[in-house]
PDB file of C-alpha atoms in Angstrom:
ATOM      1  CA  MET A 275      60.200 -36.153 -79.222  1.00 92.00           C
ATOM      2  CA  ASP A 276      57.911 -37.405 -76.458  1.00 96.00           C
ATOM      3  CA  TRP A 277      54.332 -38.273 -77.443  1.00 97.00           C
ATOM      4  CA  GLY A 278      51.358 -38.275 -75.097  1.00 98.00           C
ATOM      5  CA  ILE A 279      47.689 -39.168 -75.063  1.00 98.00           C
ATOM      6  CA  PRO A 280      44.788 -37.046 -73.827  1.00 98.00           C
ATOM      7  CA  THR A 281      42.415 -38.189 -71.112  1.00 97.00           C
ATOM      8  CA  LEU A 282      39.594 -40.011 -72.870  1.00 97.00           C
ATOM      9  CA  ILE A 283      35.942 -40.226 -71.840  1.00 96.00           C
ATOM     10  CA  GLU A 284      36.117 -44.001 -72.349  1.00 95.00           C
ATOM     11  CA  ALA A 285      39.225 -44.240 -70.139  1.00 93.00           C
ATOM     12  CA  PRO A 286      39.033 -41.321 -67.695  1.00 92.00           C
ATOM     13  CA  GLY A 287      40.870 -42.861 -64.756  1.00 94.00           C
ATOM     14  CA  PRO A 288      44.654 -42.582 -64.403  1.00 96.00           C
ATOM     15  CA  GLU A 289      45.223 -46.361 -64.439  1.00 96.00           C
ATOM     16  CA  GLU A 290      43.222 -46.823 -67.655  1.00 96.00           C
ATOM     17  CA  SER A 291      44.993 -43.880 -69.253  1.00 97.00           C
ATOM     18  CA  ALA A 292      48.445 -45.098 -68.241  1.00 98.00           C
ATOM     19  CA  ALA A 293      47.745 -48.611 -69.566  1.00 98.00           C
ATOM     20  CA  LEU A 294      46.672 -47.228 -72.952  1.00 97.00           C
ATOM     21  CA  CYS A 295      49.655 -44.869 -73.056  1.00 97.00           C
ATOM     22  CA  ARG A 296      52.004 -47.794 -72.413  1.00 97.00           C
ATOM     23  CA  GLU A 297      50.243 -49.986 -74.999  1.00 96.00           C
ATOM     24  CA  LEU A 298      50.838 -47.352 -77.682  1.00 96.00           C
ATOM     25  CA  GLY A 299      54.478 -46.857 -76.724  1.00 96.00           C
ATOM     26  CA  PHE A 300      53.877 -43.247 -75.693  1.00 97.00           C
ATOM     27  CA  GLN A 301      55.600 -41.436 -72.852  1.00 97.00           C
ATOM     28  CA  PHE A 302      52.951 -39.354 -71.052  1.00 98.00           C
ATOM     29  CA  VAL A 303      49.285 -38.796 -70.290  1.00 98.00           C
ATOM     30  CA  GLU A 304      47.774 -35.300 -70.303  1.00 98.00           C
ATOM     31  CA  LEU A 305      45.413 -35.282 -67.315  1.00 98.00           C
ATOM     32  CA  ASN A 306      42.289 -33.210 -67.997  1.00 97.00           C
ATOM     33  CA  MET A 307      41.233 -31.068 -65.048  1.00 97.00           C
ATOM     34  CA  ASN A 308      37.690 -30.668 -66.376  1.00 96.00           C
ATOM     35  CA  LEU A 309      36.929 -34.281 -65.431  1.00 96.00           C
ATOM     36  CA  PRO A 310      35.537 -35.156 -61.986  1.00 94.00           C
ATOM     37  CA  GLU A 311      38.288 -37.757 -61.519  1.00 92.00           C
ATOM     38  CA  TYR A 312      40.853 -34.953 -61.096  1.00 93.00           C
ATOM     39  CA  GLN A 313      39.112 -32.501 -58.785  1.00 92.00           C
ATOM     40  CA  GLN A 314      41.139 -33.861 -55.872  1.00 91.00           C
ATOM     41  CA  TRP A 315      44.727 -35.032 -55.979  1.00 93.00           C
ATOM     42  CA  ASP A 316      45.785 -38.535 -54.920  1.00 95.00           C
ATOM     43  CA  ILE A 317      49.510 -37.986 -55.228  1.00 97.00           C
ATOM     44  CA  ALA A 318      50.504 -41.437 -53.969  1.00 97.00           C
ATOM     45  CA  GLN A 319      48.187 -43.184 -56.438  1.00 97.00           C
ATOM     46  CA  LEU A 320      49.362 -41.099 -59.406  1.00 98.00           C
ATOM     47  CA  LYS A 321      53.021 -41.691 -58.517  1.00 98.00           C
ATOM     48  CA  ASP A 322      52.440 -45.421 -58.208  1.00 98.00           C
ATOM     49  CA  ILE A 323      50.668 -45.612 -61.578  1.00 98.00           C
ATOM     50  CA  ALA A 324      53.363 -43.580 -63.312  1.00 98.00           C
ATOM     51  CA  ASN A 325      56.103 -45.794 -61.895  1.00 98.00           C
ATOM     52  CA  ARG A 326      54.376 -49.076 -62.741  1.00 98.00           C
ATOM     53  CA  TYR A 327      53.652 -48.093 -66.350  1.00 98.00           C
ATOM     54  CA  GLY A 328      56.824 -46.111 -66.949  1.00 98.00           C
ATOM     55  CA  ILE A 329      55.034 -42.931 -67.962  1.00 98.00           C
ATOM     56  CA  TYR A 330      54.699 -39.357 -66.729  1.00 98.00           C
ATOM     57  CA  TYR A 331      51.977 -36.696 -66.813  1.00 98.00           C
ATOM     58  CA  THR A 332      51.225 -33.277 -68.175  1.00 98.00           C
ATOM     59  CA  ILE A 333      48.100 -31.330 -67.200  1.00 98.00           C
ATOM     60  CA  HIS A 334      45.351 -29.700 -69.237  1.00 98.00           C
ATOM     61  CA  LEU A 335      43.864 -27.048 -66.953  1.00 98.00           C
ATOM     62  CA  ASP A 336      40.134 -26.385 -66.719  1.00 97.00           C
ATOM     63  CA  GLU A 337      39.088 -24.796 -70.012  1.00 95.00           C
ATOM     64  CA  ARG A 338      37.016 -22.205 -68.139  1.00 94.00           C
ATOM     65  CA  MET A 339      39.985 -20.925 -66.128  1.00 96.00           C
ATOM     66  CA  ASP A 340      39.892 -17.159 -66.513  1.00 96.00           C
ATOM     67  CA  LEU A 341      42.481 -15.347 -64.440  1.00 96.00           C
ATOM     68  CA  GLY A 342      41.177 -11.949 -65.564  1.00 95.00           C
ATOM     69  CA  ASP A 343      37.566 -12.362 -64.441  1.00 96.00           C
ATOM     70  CA  PHE A 344      35.978  -9.105 -63.271  1.00 96.00           C
ATOM     71  CA  ASN A 345      34.513 -10.787 -60.194  1.00 97.00           C
ATOM     72  CA  PRO A 346      37.412 -10.894 -57.706  1.00 96.00           C
ATOM     73  CA  ARG A 347      36.044 -13.982 -55.937  1.00 97.00           C
ATOM     74  CA  ILE A 348      35.914 -15.931 -59.189  1.00 97.00           C
ATOM     75  CA  ALA A 349      39.359 -14.753 -60.281  1.00 96.00           C
ATOM     76  CA  GLN A 350      40.796 -15.681 -56.873  1.00 97.00           C
ATOM     77  CA  ALA A 351      39.197 -19.138 -57.025  1.00 97.00           C
ATOM     78  CA  TYR A 352      40.806 -19.788 -60.417  1.00 97.00           C
ATOM     79  CA  LEU A 353      44.164 -18.535 -59.188  1.00 98.00           C
ATOM     80  CA  GLN A 354      44.030 -20.706 -56.067  1.00 97.00           C
ATOM     81  CA  THR A 355      43.066 -23.708 -58.195  1.00 97.00           C
ATOM     82  CA  LEU A 356      46.093 -23.043 -60.384  1.00 97.00           C
ATOM     83  CA  LEU A 357      48.384 -22.672 -57.373  1.00 98.00           C
ATOM     84  CA  ASP A 358      47.088 -25.946 -55.916  1.00 97.00           C
ATOM     85  CA  THR A 359      47.719 -27.628 -59.267  1.00 98.00           C
ATOM     86  CA  ILE A 360      51.266 -26.285 -59.359  1.00 98.00           C
ATOM     87  CA  GLU A 361      51.961 -27.763 -55.913  1.00 98.00           C
ATOM     88  CA  ALA A 362      50.648 -31.157 -57.044  1.00 98.00           C
ATOM     89  CA  ALA A 363      52.618 -30.914 -60.288  1.00 98.00           C
ATOM     90  CA  LYS A 364      55.854 -30.317 -58.400  1.00 98.00           C
ATOM     91  CA  GLN A 365      55.286 -33.423 -56.300  1.00 98.00           C
ATOM     92  CA  LEU A 366      54.565 -35.466 -59.432  1.00 98.00           C
ATOM     93  CA  GLU A 367      57.450 -33.934 -61.428  1.00 98.00           C
ATOM     94  CA  ILE A 368      55.020 -32.737 -64.092  1.00 98.00           C
ATOM     95  CA  PRO A 369      56.808 -30.478 -66.607  1.00 98.00           C
ATOM     96  CA  ILE A 370      53.884 -28.795 -68.410  1.00 98.00           C
ATOM     97  CA  LEU A 371      50.564 -27.198 -67.489  1.00 98.00           C
ATOM     98  CA  ASN A 372      48.448 -26.374 -70.544  1.00 98.00           C
ATOM     99  CA  MET A 373      46.004 -23.443 -70.379  1.00 98.00           C
ATOM    100  CA  HIS A 374      43.614 -21.655 -72.718  1.00 97.00           C
ATOM    101  CA  LEU A 375      43.830 -17.853 -72.739  1.00 95.00           C
ATOM    102  CA  LEU A 376      40.206 -16.768 -72.868  1.00 95.00           C
ATOM    103  CA  GLU A 377      39.025 -13.738 -74.794  1.00 95.00           C
ATOM    104  CA  GLY A 378      36.383 -13.081 -72.142  1.00 95.00           C
ATOM    105  CA  VAL A 379      32.848 -11.819 -72.514  1.00 95.00           C
ATOM    106  CA  TYR A 380      31.926  -9.805 -75.581  1.00 96.00           C
ATOM    107  CA  PHE A 381      28.886  -7.844 -76.714  1.00 97.00           C
ATOM    108  CA  THR A 382      27.738  -8.336 -80.288  1.00 96.00           C
ATOM    109  CA  LEU A 383      27.154  -4.908 -81.809  1.00 96.00           C
ATOM    110  CA  PRO A 384      25.710  -4.263 -85.281  1.00 95.00           C
ATOM    111  CA  ASP A 385      29.156  -3.915 -86.856  1.00 93.00           C
ATOM    112  CA  LYS A 386      31.563  -5.797 -84.550  1.00 93.00           C
ATOM    113  CA  LYS A 387      32.171  -7.739 -81.361  1.00 94.00           C
ATOM    114  CA  HIS A 388      33.006  -5.558 -78.372  1.00 97.00           C
ATOM    115  CA  TYR A 389      35.365  -7.451 -76.045  1.00 97.00           C
ATOM    116  CA  LEU A 390      35.255  -6.299 -72.436  1.00 97.00           C
ATOM    117  CA  TYR A 391      38.891  -7.259 -71.873  1.00 97.00           C
ATOM    118  CA  ASP A 392      39.813  -4.979 -74.756  1.00 97.00           C
ATOM    119  CA  SER A 393      37.912  -1.980 -73.439  1.00 96.00           C
ATOM    120  CA  HIS A 394      39.076  -2.739 -69.861  1.00 97.00           C
ATOM    121  CA  TRP A 395      42.605  -3.537 -70.951  1.00 95.00           C
ATOM    122  CA  GLU A 396      44.423  -2.273 -67.862  1.00 95.00           C
ATOM    123  CA  HIS A 397      42.323  -4.467 -65.566  1.00 96.00           C
ATOM    124  CA  PHE A 398      42.868  -7.513 -67.764  1.00 96.00           C
ATOM    125  CA  LEU A 399      46.624  -7.086 -68.028  1.00 96.00           C
ATOM    126  CA  ARG A 400      47.013  -6.284 -64.319  1.00 96.00           C
ATOM    127  CA  GLN A 401      45.036  -9.369 -63.284  1.00 96.00           C
ATOM    128  CA  LEU A 402      46.833 -11.669 -65.711  1.00 97.00           C
ATOM    129  CA  SER A 403      50.319 -10.361 -64.975  1.00 97.00           C
ATOM    130  CA  SER A 404      49.799 -10.564 -61.215  1.00 97.00           C
ATOM    131  CA  ALA A 405      48.532 -14.144 -61.445  1.00 97.00           C
ATOM    132  CA  ILE A 406      51.430 -15.232 -63.672  1.00 97.00           C
ATOM    133  CA  ALA A 407      53.979 -13.669 -61.313  1.00 97.00           C
ATOM    134  CA  CYS A 408      52.399 -15.440 -58.348  1.00 98.00           C
ATOM    135  CA  CYS A 409      52.408 -18.778 -60.166  1.00 98.00           C
ATOM    136  CA  GLU A 410      55.984 -18.314 -61.376  1.00 98.00           C
ATOM    137  CA  ASP A 411      57.106 -17.921 -57.769  1.00 98.00           C
ATOM    138  CA  ALA A 412      55.151 -21.026 -56.759  1.00 98.00           C
ATOM    139  CA  ALA A 413      56.580 -23.100 -59.620  1.00 98.00           C
ATOM    140  CA  GLU A 414      60.179 -22.470 -58.469  1.00 97.00           C
ATOM    141  CA  GLY A 415      61.484 -23.128 -61.982  1.00 97.00           C
ATOM    142  CA  LYS A 416      60.289 -26.735 -61.945  1.00 97.00           C
ATOM    143  CA  LEU A 417      57.547 -26.535 -64.603  1.00 98.00           C
ATOM    144  CA  SER A 418      56.081 -24.384 -67.356  1.00 98.00           C
ATOM    145  CA  LEU A 419      52.659 -22.924 -68.080  1.00 98.00           C
ATOM    146  CA  CYS A 420      51.952 -23.233 -71.802  1.00 98.00           C
ATOM    147  CA  ILE A 421      49.199 -21.124 -73.334  1.00 98.00           C
ATOM    148  CA  GLU A 422      47.238 -22.909 -76.048  1.00 98.00           C
ATOM    149  CA  ASN A 423      45.814 -21.224 -79.129  1.00 96.00           C
ATOM    150  CA  THR A 424      42.065 -21.600 -79.625  1.00 94.00           C
ATOM    151  CA  GLY A 425      41.558 -19.496 -82.742  1.00 93.00           C
ATOM    152  CA  VAL A 426      41.734 -16.124 -80.962  1.00 94.00           C
ATOM    153  CA  PHE A 427      45.453 -15.241 -81.110  1.00 94.00           C
ATOM    154  CA  SER A 428      44.696 -12.757 -83.891  1.00 94.00           C
ATOM    155  CA  LEU A 429      42.897 -10.475 -81.393  1.00 95.00           C
ATOM    156  CA  SER A 430      45.217  -7.552 -80.767  1.00 95.00           C
ATOM    157  CA  PHE A 431      44.549  -7.296 -77.030  1.00 96.00           C
ATOM    158  CA  LEU A 432      45.336 -10.995 -76.550  1.00 96.00           C
ATOM    159  CA  GLN A 433      48.524 -10.638 -78.563  1.00 96.00           C
ATOM    160  CA  LYS A 434      49.610  -7.759 -76.320  1.00 95.00           C
ATOM    161  CA  ALA A 435      48.806  -9.845 -73.249  1.00 96.00           C
ATOM    162  CA  LEU A 436      50.753 -12.811 -74.608  1.00 96.00           C
ATOM    163  CA  LEU A 437      53.786 -10.692 -75.395  1.00 96.00           C
ATOM    164  CA  THR A 438      53.714  -9.413 -71.816  1.00 96.00           C
ATOM    165  CA  VAL A 439      53.411 -12.773 -70.061  1.00 96.00           C
ATOM    166  CA  LEU A 440      55.868 -14.518 -72.412  1.00 97.00           C
ATOM    167  CA  LYS A 441      58.571 -12.377 -70.826  1.00 96.00           C
ATOM    168  CA  SER A 442      58.287 -14.751 -67.885  1.00 97.00           C
ATOM    169  CA  PRO A 443      60.489 -17.877 -68.131  1.00 96.00           C
ATOM    170  CA  PHE A 444      57.538 -19.728 -66.583  1.00 97.00           C
ATOM    171  CA  VAL A 445      55.341 -19.185 -69.671  1.00 98.00           C
ATOM    172  CA  GLY A 446      55.504 -20.844 -73.089  1.00 98.00           C
ATOM    173  CA  LEU A 447      53.201 -21.640 -75.993  1.00 98.00           C
ATOM    174  CA  THR A 448      51.188 -24.693 -76.972  1.00 98.00           C
ATOM    175  CA  TYR A 449      50.410 -25.013 -80.676  1.00 98.00           C
ATOM    176  CA  ASP A 450      47.105 -26.779 -81.279  1.00 98.00           C
ATOM    177  CA  ILE A 451      47.265 -27.320 -85.026  1.00 97.00           C
ATOM    178  CA  GLY A 452      43.657 -28.491 -85.377  1.00 96.00           C
ATOM    179  CA  HIS A 453      42.230 -25.465 -83.582  1.00 94.00           C
ATOM    180  CA  ASP A 454      44.325 -23.256 -85.830  1.00 96.00           C
ATOM    181  CA  TYR A 455      43.282 -24.993 -89.048  1.00 96.00           C
ATOM    182  CA  SER A 456      39.575 -24.859 -88.205  1.00 94.00           C
ATOM    183  CA  ALA A 457      39.893 -21.153 -87.341  1.00 94.00           C
ATOM    184  CA  GLY A 458      41.316 -20.386 -90.775  1.00 95.00           C
ATOM    185  CA  GLU A 459      44.936 -20.398 -89.517  1.00 96.00           C
ATOM    186  CA  LYS A 460      44.375 -17.115 -87.683  1.00 95.00           C
ATOM    187  CA  ASP A 461      46.761 -18.149 -84.901  1.00 97.00           C
ATOM    188  CA  LYS A 462      49.569 -19.346 -87.165  1.00 97.00           C
ATOM    189  CA  PRO A 463      51.301 -15.999 -87.923  1.00 96.00           C
ATOM    190  CA  PHE A 464      51.688 -15.114 -84.233  1.00 96.00           C
ATOM    191  CA  ILE A 465      52.869 -18.594 -83.279  1.00 97.00           C
ATOM    192  CA  LEU A 466      55.431 -18.879 -86.067  1.00 97.00           C
ATOM    193  CA  GLU A 467      56.734 -15.392 -85.322  1.00 96.00           C
ATOM    194  CA  HIS A 468      57.236 -16.431 -81.688  1.00 97.00           C
ATOM    195  CA  GLN A 469      58.113 -20.092 -82.166  1.00 96.00           C
ATOM    196  CA  ASP A 470      61.068 -19.798 -79.785  1.00 96.00           C
ATOM    197  CA  TRP A 471      58.434 -19.987 -77.022  1.00 97.00           C
ATOM    198  CA  LEU A 472      56.914 -23.253 -78.320  1.00 98.00           C
ATOM    199  CA  ARG A 473      57.137 -26.035 -75.737  1.00 98.00           C
ATOM    200  CA  HIS A 474      54.063 -28.185 -76.365  1.00 98.00           C
ATOM    201  CA  PHE A 475      51.853 -29.326 -79.258  1.00 98.00           C
ATOM    202  CA  HIS A 476      48.368 -30.749 -79.646  1.00 98.00           C
ATOM    203  CA  ILE A 477      48.431 -32.807 -82.846  1.00 98.00           C
ATOM    204  CA  HIS A 478      45.227 -33.899 -84.597  1.00 98.00           C
ATOM    205  CA  ASP A 479      43.783 -33.713 -88.073  1.00 97.00           C
ATOM    206  CA  ALA A 480      40.961 -31.462 -89.251  1.00 96.00           C
ATOM    207  CA  LEU A 481      38.474 -31.221 -92.068  1.00 94.00           C
ATOM    208  CA  GLY A 482      37.033 -27.735 -92.386  1.00 89.00           C
ATOM    209  CA  ARG A 483      35.727 -26.720 -88.965  1.00 89.00           C
ATOM    210  CA  LYS A 484      35.708 -30.314 -87.718  1.00 91.00           C
ATOM    211  CA  ASN A 485      38.871 -31.216 -85.845  1.00 92.00           C
ATOM    212  CA  HIS A 486      40.255 -33.764 -83.347  1.00 95.00           C
ATOM    213  CA  LEU A 487      40.199 -36.245 -86.232  1.00 97.00           C
ATOM    214  CA  PRO A 488      42.579 -39.236 -86.499  1.00 97.00           C
ATOM    215  CA  LEU A 489      45.800 -38.456 -88.310  1.00 97.00           C
ATOM    216  CA  GLY A 490      45.568 -38.858 -92.057  1.00 97.00           C
ATOM    217  CA  THR A 491      41.783 -38.433 -92.236  1.00 97.00           C
ATOM    218  CA  GLY A 492      41.700 -34.671 -92.740  1.00 96.00           C
ATOM    219  CA  GLU A 493      43.320 -31.884 -94.703  1.00 96.00           C
ATOM    220  CA  ILE A 494      46.260 -30.800 -92.515  1.00 96.00           C
ATOM    221  CA  GLU A 495      49.797 -31.230 -93.836  1.00 96.00           C
ATOM    222  CA  LEU A 496      50.845 -33.008 -90.656  1.00 97.00           C
ATOM    223  CA  THR A 497      54.481 -33.815 -91.381  1.00 96.00           C
ATOM    224  CA  GLY A 498      55.473 -30.154 -91.440  1.00 96.00           C
ATOM    225  CA  TYR A 499      53.931 -29.511 -88.023  1.00 97.00           C
ATOM    226  CA  ILE A 500      55.545 -32.588 -86.512  1.00 97.00           C
ATOM    227  CA  ALA A 501      58.886 -31.391 -87.899  1.00 96.00           C
ATOM    228  CA  LEU A 502      58.238 -27.987 -86.278  1.00 97.00           C
ATOM    229  CA  ALA A 503      57.565 -29.681 -82.942  1.00 97.00           C
ATOM    230  CA  GLU A 504      60.767 -31.698 -83.213  1.00 96.00           C
ATOM    231  CA  LYS A 505      62.791 -28.639 -84.240  1.00 96.00           C
ATOM    232  CA  ASN A 506      61.642 -26.788 -81.111  1.00 96.00           C
ATOM    233  CA  HIS A 507      62.135 -29.794 -78.808  1.00 96.00           C
ATOM    234  CA  CYS A 508      58.450 -29.913 -77.891  1.00 97.00           C
ATOM    235  CA  ARG A 509      56.258 -32.612 -76.456  1.00 97.00           C
ATOM    236  CA  ALA A 510      53.137 -33.535 -78.431  1.00 98.00           C
ATOM    237  CA  VAL A 511      49.735 -34.795 -77.340  1.00 98.00           C
ATOM    238  CA  LEU A 512      47.993 -36.854 -80.015  1.00 98.00           C
ATOM    239  CA  GLU A 513      44.706 -35.175 -79.213  1.00 98.00           C
ATOM    240  CA  VAL A 514      42.067 -37.439 -80.717  1.00 98.00           C
ATOM    241  CA  LYS A 515      39.082 -38.536 -78.675  1.00 96.00           C
ATOM    242  CA  THR A 516      38.871 -42.354 -78.704  1.00 97.00           C
ATOM    243  CA  ALA A 517      41.255 -45.241 -78.112  1.00 97.00           C
ATOM    244  CA  GLN A 518      40.655 -46.533 -81.639  1.00 97.00           C
ATOM    245  CA  ALA A 519      41.431 -43.113 -83.100  1.00 98.00           C
ATOM    246  CA  LEU A 520      44.700 -43.150 -81.152  1.00 98.00           C
ATOM    247  CA  ARG A 521      45.586 -46.606 -82.485  1.00 97.00           C
ATOM    248  CA  ASN A 522      44.739 -45.584 -86.055  1.00 97.00           C
ATOM    249  CA  SER A 523      46.817 -42.423 -85.684  1.00 97.00           C
ATOM    250  CA  VAL A 524      49.820 -44.343 -84.360  1.00 96.00           C
ATOM    251  CA  LYS A 525      49.535 -46.642 -87.378  1.00 96.00           C
ATOM    252  CA  TRP A 526      49.619 -43.553 -89.633  1.00 96.00           C
ATOM    253  CA  LEU A 527      52.681 -42.193 -87.815  1.00 96.00           C
ATOM    254  CA  ARG A 528      54.505 -45.492 -88.250  1.00 94.00           C
ATOM    255  CA  GLU A 529      53.576 -45.762 -91.916  1.00 94.00           C
ATOM    256  CA  HIS A 530      55.052 -42.295 -92.454  1.00 92.00           C
ATOM    257  CA  GLN A 531      58.148 -43.128 -90.375  1.00 91.00           C
ATOM    258  CA  LEU A 532      57.307 -40.437 -87.828  1.00 89.00           C
ATOM    259  CA  PHE A 533      57.072 -42.615 -84.731  1.00 78.00           C
ATOM    260  CA  TYR A 534      59.257 -45.389 -83.380  1.00 64.00           C
ATOM    261  CA  THR A 535      59.128 -47.596 -80.299  1.00 57.00           C
ATOM    262  CA  GLU A 536      61.979 -49.578 -78.831  1.00 48.00           C
TER     263      GLU A 536
END
């Protein structure tokens, strides 16, 4: 199984990230599109860095990307951003784009949350399905879009949307085990029921609602999730937030005979 590191605030540039990835014996860096360093693509630089350090990239798309937005200009801007990213990913031979599926705006009523995407379901599904079809054509079978759980997969309208877009060979699932744990494992039933679509993992520990902790410092039974990732031939990002947390987590993996380097 290939392991990767996230883009860190202390090492946001691609050269710094690649050097740390290589130091740890990992295979890839997940570039974070929320950072200013990745708002424009320097394909030649990224290729050179990947070749020199012997690594490759995956991409974490902007967390605000909402392909179903009611404002057509905003929705189109997100779609064009995604299409531009797909073109860059093809040039860089990037296999995975990771995306959150947002629940959208909701109104808090006295007895419940009223989700606008639920009450305007046809709009939401039409927008999402059209965008996925457009991106599938652009990807030309060379990469996958993996939708990450964020504690909202239990919402029925999002489940219906996921079941629709997962019909596309372009779309898979990312299992973020820390998000799931801190949300009371609300996402777990859906993910396990549809684990054939798992292609990517975000691995980190959690303690109550606090997650992105170094491995072995929280409450998650990590070995079972790592076994699930291996069973489904997934990649895994060790999604902690500092270089020291990465080093401590690699030490934990080695101590538990879950990670080897040549």
